[in-house]
Amino acid sequence: MLFNNQAIDMDSTIDGNNNVVDQDMNIDINMNSNTMGMGQNMGMMTTNSPIMEPVQERQINRTFVHQVPHVCPIHTRIVNHHIFKHTYCPRYTCCEENVCCNIDQGSCCNFR
């Protein structure tokens, strides 16, 4: 290992808002030259090209609600039932009749 005693602090935050991804990374590297064993040779360090890391894929799932109106026709039929209840009430009538009766006790001839 090139650096034996080093302190590396890494903080990263990822904010996702619909299609935009903001990524902030703060990296602090503290190297102590006395403990690295390279004391006087610090000026002789060479700069290497950056190391390419594999691509990180981030997935953002979004949900869309679509309102689809459906027409449901409803027909109401009203059936009226008429019930005829027949009731009978008597109507009394009255008539009067005079009967005449003749008692015939005979004729005048009978009185003798």
C-alpha atoms as one frame of an Amber mdcrd trajectory, in Angstrom:
protein
   0.000   0.000   0.000   1.357   3.396  -0.892  -0.050   5.302   2.095  -0.028
   3.380   5.357  -1.517   5.821   7.851  -4.083   8.051   6.281  -7.453   9.314
   7.424 -10.184   9.454   4.808 -13.595  10.958   5.566 -16.281  10.518   2.928
 -19.760  12.004   3.021 -22.185  11.728   0.148 -25.800  12.748  -0.292 -28.081
  11.897  -3.171 -31.254  13.875  -3.810 -33.706  12.571  -6.406 -36.502  14.770
  -7.728 -38.427  13.242 -10.652 -35.866  13.106 -13.465 -33.065  15.145 -11.827
 -30.523  13.459  -9.561 -28.197  15.711  -7.568 -25.230  14.015  -5.971 -22.897
  15.859  -3.632 -19.760  14.135  -2.393 -17.342  15.608   0.130 -14.074  13.702
   0.501 -11.407  14.803   2.975  -8.048  13.018   2.911  -5.564  13.817   5.678
  -2.068  12.468   5.050   0.627  12.728   7.663   4.034  12.774   5.927   5.908
  11.679   9.069   4.036   8.402   9.342   4.025   7.498   5.667   7.689   6.554
   5.549   8.222   8.818   2.581   9.311  11.914   4.534  11.819  13.449   2.145
  10.560  11.850  -1.053   7.250  13.744  -1.286   8.434  15.764  -4.243   9.113
  12.628  -6.234   5.453  11.458  -6.391   4.101  10.985  -9.866   0.543  11.760
 -10.890  -1.361   8.845 -12.351  -4.414   9.057 -14.566  -7.746   8.804 -12.722
  -9.147   5.366 -12.056 -12.417   4.779 -13.872 -15.012   3.209 -11.622 -17.896
   1.136 -13.015 -21.036   3.004 -13.973 -23.599   3.197 -11.214 -27.162   3.000
 -12.363 -29.827   4.672 -10.329 -33.480   3.960 -10.888 -36.275   6.393 -10.130
 -39.772   4.950 -10.129 -42.553   7.373 -10.900 -46.245   6.609 -10.711 -48.823
   8.298 -12.906 -52.535   8.024 -12.143 -54.758   8.288 -15.201 -58.480   8.724
 -14.692 -60.494   6.835 -17.306 -64.229   7.643 -17.231 -66.612   4.755 -17.891
 -70.279   5.310 -18.783 -72.571   2.809 -17.092 -76.139   3.396 -18.385 -78.850
   2.591 -15.856 -82.533   2.552 -16.845 -85.195   2.574 -14.129 -88.646   1.184
 -14.956 -91.500   2.039 -12.603 -94.442  -0.380 -12.680 -97.607   0.910 -11.023
 -99.912  -1.842  -9.762-103.539  -0.765  -9.332-105.618  -2.974  -7.071-109.391
  -2.514  -7.083-110.982  -3.680  -3.872-114.732  -4.137  -4.314-116.879  -3.501
  -1.280-120.606  -4.016  -0.998-122.902  -2.042   1.195-126.659  -2.787   1.136
-129.104  -0.013   0.361-132.423  -0.676   1.857-135.495   0.623   0.150-139.003
   0.516   1.356-142.334   0.523  -0.347-145.838   0.611   1.063-148.772  -1.111
  -0.349-152.444  -0.824   0.685-154.570  -3.857   0.330-158.298  -3.401   0.565
-160.403  -6.261   1.557-164.225  -6.336   1.320-166.190  -8.434   3.590-169.455
  -9.222   1.932-171.971 -10.396   4.405-174.483 -11.026   1.879-177.020  -8.954
   0.123-179.951  -7.016   1.365-181.972  -9.974   0.750-180.255 -11.677   3.445
-181.689  -9.422   6.086-185.149 -10.605   6.424
